Amino acid sequence: MDMLERQANSDFVRGRIDLCLPALQAAFSNLWRTEPQREMTIAFLVLLHQIMRASVPLMQRAAERCDQLQATDKPAALLGGYYRQHISEELHHDTWALEDLKAAGCDPERILSITPSVEVARLVGTQYYWVHHHHPLMLLGYIAVLEAFPPADSKIDEIRDGSGLPDSTFRTLRIHGDLDPTHSAEIDQTFNTLPLDQKHLEMVGLSVLHSCDALAASVRALRPLDLFSGSTSG
């Protein structure tokens, strides 16, 4: 496979993500129009925490599967290193997100006691199944989706001002806004390095489309959360 053909790997993935943009944009547009904005913003940040806390365990399992397959599977042999490097980049982000919510006045124990929605379970849990029972490459499609929409500082400022929450609440979100473009470029490079055939691309495409759909559904399912210390609602 020559360089031009390998470049088409990342083009294929980005094309699948572009197909999902209207549904994702609609879900987020509706979110930021929903009142009360403070409680909806808290719900969104809790959702981010729920997704983030699964990231490292998912990649650890994917790296283990790559090790199991590497002797007979060229993409798996190359993918293990990517997952281990990305684990080091994502460590403790879920802890930071919980600290940000605590800084906003939310009770961490109440946050951790919330049962994640079926939409979140479908978003994350599908990847566990595919990694364990099919191929760890599919997780790369999921990661590509999560890294594809870095929040701009101006948008974070708008959310902060609309919610009335302190700027410290958005520390981790701003960090991701800074890091995600670099991570997306690394994902593109990884896709273009891997020797993928049509079957591999179809697997990644399925993961991308599912991840976008489940992420949009997770956002649409959000309801106001009042998790501030001393509050009895939410």
Coordinates of C-alpha atoms in Angstrom, one line a residue:
M1 CA 0.0 0.0 0.0
D2 CA 1.6 3.3 -1.0
M3 CA 1.4 6.6 0.9
L4 CA -1.5 8.0 -1.1
E5 CA -3.6 4.9 -0.3
R6 CA -2.7 5.1 3.4
Q7 CA -3.7 8.7 3.5
A8 CA -7.1 7.6 2.4
N9 CA -7.5 5.7 5.7
S10 CA -7.8 8.9 7.7
D11 CA -9.8 10.5 4.9
F12 CA -12.3 7.6 5.1
V13 CA -12.6 8.0 8.9
R14 CA -13.1 11.8 8.7
G15 CA -15.7 11.3 6.0
R16 CA -17.7 9.1 8.3
I17 CA -17.5 11.6 11.1
D18 CA -18.7 14.3 8.8
L19 CA -21.8 12.3 8.0
C20 CA -22.7 12.5 11.6
L21 CA -22.1 16.2 12.2
P22 CA -25.8 17.4 11.6
A23 CA -27.2 15.1 14.3
L24 CA -24.4 15.9 16.8
Q25 CA -24.7 19.6 16.2
A26 CA -28.4 19.5 16.7
A27 CA -28.0 17.6 20.0
F28 CA -25.5 20.1 21.4
S29 CA -27.5 23.1 20.1
N30 CA -30.6 21.9 21.9
L31 CA -28.6 21.3 25.0
W32 CA -27.3 24.8 25.3
R33 CA -30.8 26.2 24.7
T34 CA -32.3 24.2 27.5
E35 CA -33.1 25.8 30.8
P36 CA -32.0 25.9 33.6
Q37 CA -28.6 26.4 32.1
R38 CA -26.7 25.9 35.3
E39 CA -28.2 22.5 36.0
M40 CA -28.0 21.4 32.4
T41 CA -24.3 22.4 32.3
I42 CA -23.7 20.3 35.4
A43 CA -25.5 17.3 33.7
F44 CA -23.2 17.7 30.7
L45 CA -20.0 17.8 32.8
V46 CA -21.2 14.7 34.7
L47 CA -21.7 13.0 31.3
L48 CA -18.1 14.0 30.4
H49 CA -16.8 12.5 33.6
Q50 CA -18.7 9.2 33.0
I51 CA -17.2 8.9 29.6
M52 CA -13.7 9.9 30.7
R53 CA -13.5 7.4 33.5
A54 CA -13.9 4.6 31.0
S55 CA -11.2 5.8 28.7
V56 CA -8.1 4.4 30.3
P57 CA -9.7 1.0 31.2
L58 CA -10.9 0.6 27.6
M59 CA -7.5 1.3 26.2
Q60 CA -5.8 -1.0 28.7
R61 CA -8.0 -3.8 27.5
A62 CA -7.5 -2.9 23.9
A63 CA -3.7 -3.0 24.4
E64 CA -3.9 -6.4 26.0
R65 CA -6.0 -7.7 23.1
C66 CA -3.3 -6.3 20.7
D67 CA -0.7 -8.3 22.5
Q68 CA -2.8 -11.4 22.1
L69 CA -3.3 -10.9 18.4
Q70 CA 0.1 -9.4 17.3
A71 CA 1.7 -12.6 16.2
T72 CA -0.8 -13.0 13.4
D73 CA -2.4 -9.6 13.0
K74 CA -0.3 -6.7 11.6
P75 CA -2.7 -3.8 12.6
A76 CA -2.9 -5.2 16.1
A77 CA 0.9 -5.4 16.3
L78 CA 1.1 -1.7 15.6
L79 CA -1.9 -0.6 17.6
G80 CA -0.7 -1.7 21.0
G81 CA 1.9 1.0 21.2
Y82 CA -0.6 3.7 20.2
Y83 CA -3.0 2.7 23.0
R84 CA -0.3 2.6 25.6
Q85 CA 1.0 6.0 24.6
H86 CA -2.6 7.5 24.6
I87 CA -3.2 6.0 28.1
S88 CA -0.4 8.1 29.4
E89 CA -2.0 11.2 27.9
E90 CA -5.4 10.5 29.3
L91 CA -4.5 9.4 32.9
H92 CA -6.3 11.2 35.7
H93 CA -8.5 13.3 33.4
D94 CA -11.6 11.8 35.1
T95 CA -10.2 12.8 38.4
W96 CA -9.7 16.3 37.2
A97 CA -13.3 16.4 35.9
L98 CA -14.6 15.4 39.3
E99 CA -12.4 18.0 41.0
D100 CA -13.8 20.7 38.7
L101 CA -17.4 19.7 39.7
K102 CA -16.4 19.8 43.3
A103 CA -14.9 23.2 42.8
A104 CA -18.3 24.3 41.5
G105 CA -19.9 23.2 44.7
C106 CA -21.1 19.8 43.7
D107 CA -20.9 16.8 46.0
P108 CA -18.5 14.2 44.5
E109 CA -20.2 11.3 46.3
R110 CA -23.5 12.2 44.7
I111 CA -21.9 12.4 41.3
L112 CA -20.4 8.9 41.7
S113 CA -23.7 7.5 42.9
I114 CA -25.5 8.4 39.7
T115 CA -26.3 5.4 37.6
P116 CA -25.1 6.2 34.0
S117 CA -27.8 6.3 31.4
V118 CA -28.5 3.4 29.0
E119 CA -27.2 5.8 26.3
V120 CA -23.8 6.1 28.0
A121 CA -23.7 2.4 28.6
R122 CA -24.4 1.9 24.9
L123 CA -21.8 4.4 23.9
V124 CA -19.0 2.9 26.0
G125 CA -20.1 -0.7 26.5
T126 CA -20.2 -1.5 22.8
Q127 CA -16.5 -0.8 22.6
Y128 CA -15.8 -3.3 25.4
Y129 CA -17.7 -5.9 23.4
W130 CA -16.0 -5.2 20.1
V131 CA -12.5 -5.0 21.7
H132 CA -13.0 -8.3 23.6
H133 CA -14.9 -10.3 21.1
H134 CA -13.9 -8.9 17.7
H135 CA -10.9 -6.5 17.1
P136 CA -9.2 -3.7 19.1
L137 CA -9.0 -1.6 16.0
M138 CA -12.7 -0.6 16.5
L139 CA -11.8 1.4 19.6
L140 CA -9.7 3.7 17.4
G141 CA -12.9 4.8 15.6
Y142 CA -14.5 5.6 19.0
I143 CA -11.5 7.7 20.1
A144 CA -11.5 9.5 16.8
V145 CA -15.0 10.6 17.4
L146 CA -14.4 11.8 21.0
E147 CA -11.3 13.8 19.9
A148 CA -12.9 15.3 16.8
F149 CA -14.8 18.2 18.4
P150 CA -12.4 20.2 20.6
P151 CA -14.3 23.0 22.4
A152 CA -13.2 26.5 21.5
D153 CA -12.4 28.8 24.4
S154 CA -15.0 31.2 23.1
K155 CA -17.7 28.5 23.4
I156 CA -16.5 27.5 26.9
D157 CA -16.8 31.2 27.9
E158 CA -20.3 31.3 26.5
I159 CA -21.3 28.2 28.5
R160 CA -19.7 29.6 31.6
D161 CA -21.4 32.9 31.3
G162 CA -24.8 31.3 30.6
S163 CA -24.5 28.9 33.5
G164 CA -23.1 31.3 36.0
L165 CA -20.6 28.7 37.1
P166 CA -17.0 29.7 38.1
D167 CA -14.3 29.4 35.4
S168 CA -12.6 26.7 37.5
T169 CA -15.5 24.4 36.7
F170 CA -14.3 24.3 33.1
R171 CA -10.5 23.5 33.6
T172 CA -10.6 20.0 32.2
L173 CA -12.8 21.0 29.3
R174 CA -10.3 23.7 28.4
I175 CA -7.5 21.3 28.7
H176 CA -9.2 19.0 26.2
G177 CA -9.9 21.9 23.9
D178 CA -6.1 22.5 23.8
L179 CA -5.1 18.8 23.5
D180 CA -7.7 17.3 21.2
P181 CA -6.4 18.9 17.9
T182 CA -3.0 17.3 18.6
H183 CA -4.6 14.0 19.5
S184 CA -6.7 14.0 16.3
A185 CA -3.6 14.5 14.2
E186 CA -2.0 11.6 16.0
I187 CA -5.0 9.5 15.3
D188 CA -4.9 10.4 11.6
Q189 CA -1.2 9.5 11.5
T190 CA -2.0 6.2 13.2
F191 CA -4.7 5.3 10.7
N192 CA -2.3 6.2 7.8
T193 CA 0.4 4.0 9.3
L194 CA -1.7 1.0 9.7
P195 CA -2.0 -1.6 6.9
L196 CA -5.8 -1.6 6.7
D197 CA -7.8 -3.4 4.1
Q198 CA -11.5 -2.9 3.2
K199 CA -12.7 -5.1 6.0
H200 CA -10.7 -3.1 8.5
L201 CA -12.1 0.2 7.2
E202 CA -15.6 -1.2 7.4
M203 CA -15.0 -2.1 11.0
V204 CA -13.8 1.4 11.9
G205 CA -16.6 3.0 9.9
L206 CA -19.2 1.0 11.9
S207 CA -17.5 2.1 15.2
V208 CA -17.5 5.7 14.1
L209 CA -21.1 5.8 13.1
H210 CA -22.3 4.0 16.2
S211 CA -20.2 6.2 18.5
C212 CA -21.6 9.4 16.9
D213 CA -25.1 8.1 17.2
A214 CA -24.7 7.0 20.8
L215 CA -22.9 10.3 21.8
A216 CA -25.8 12.3 20.3
A217 CA -28.3 10.2 22.1
S218 CA -26.4 10.6 25.4
V219 CA -26.5 14.4 25.0
R220 CA -30.2 14.3 24.1
A221 CA -31.0 12.2 27.2
L222 CA -29.5 14.8 29.6
R223 CA -31.8 16.4 32.2
P224 CA -31.1 19.1 34.7
L225 CA -29.0 18.0 37.7
D226 CA -28.7 19.9 41.0
L227 CA -25.8 18.2 42.8
F228 CA -24.7 21.2 44.8
S229 CA -23.7 20.4 48.4
G230 CA -26.7 20.7 50.7
S231 CA -29.3 20.4 47.9
T232 CA -31.8 17.6 48.1
S233 CA -32.9 17.7 44.5
G234 CA -31.3 16.2 41.3

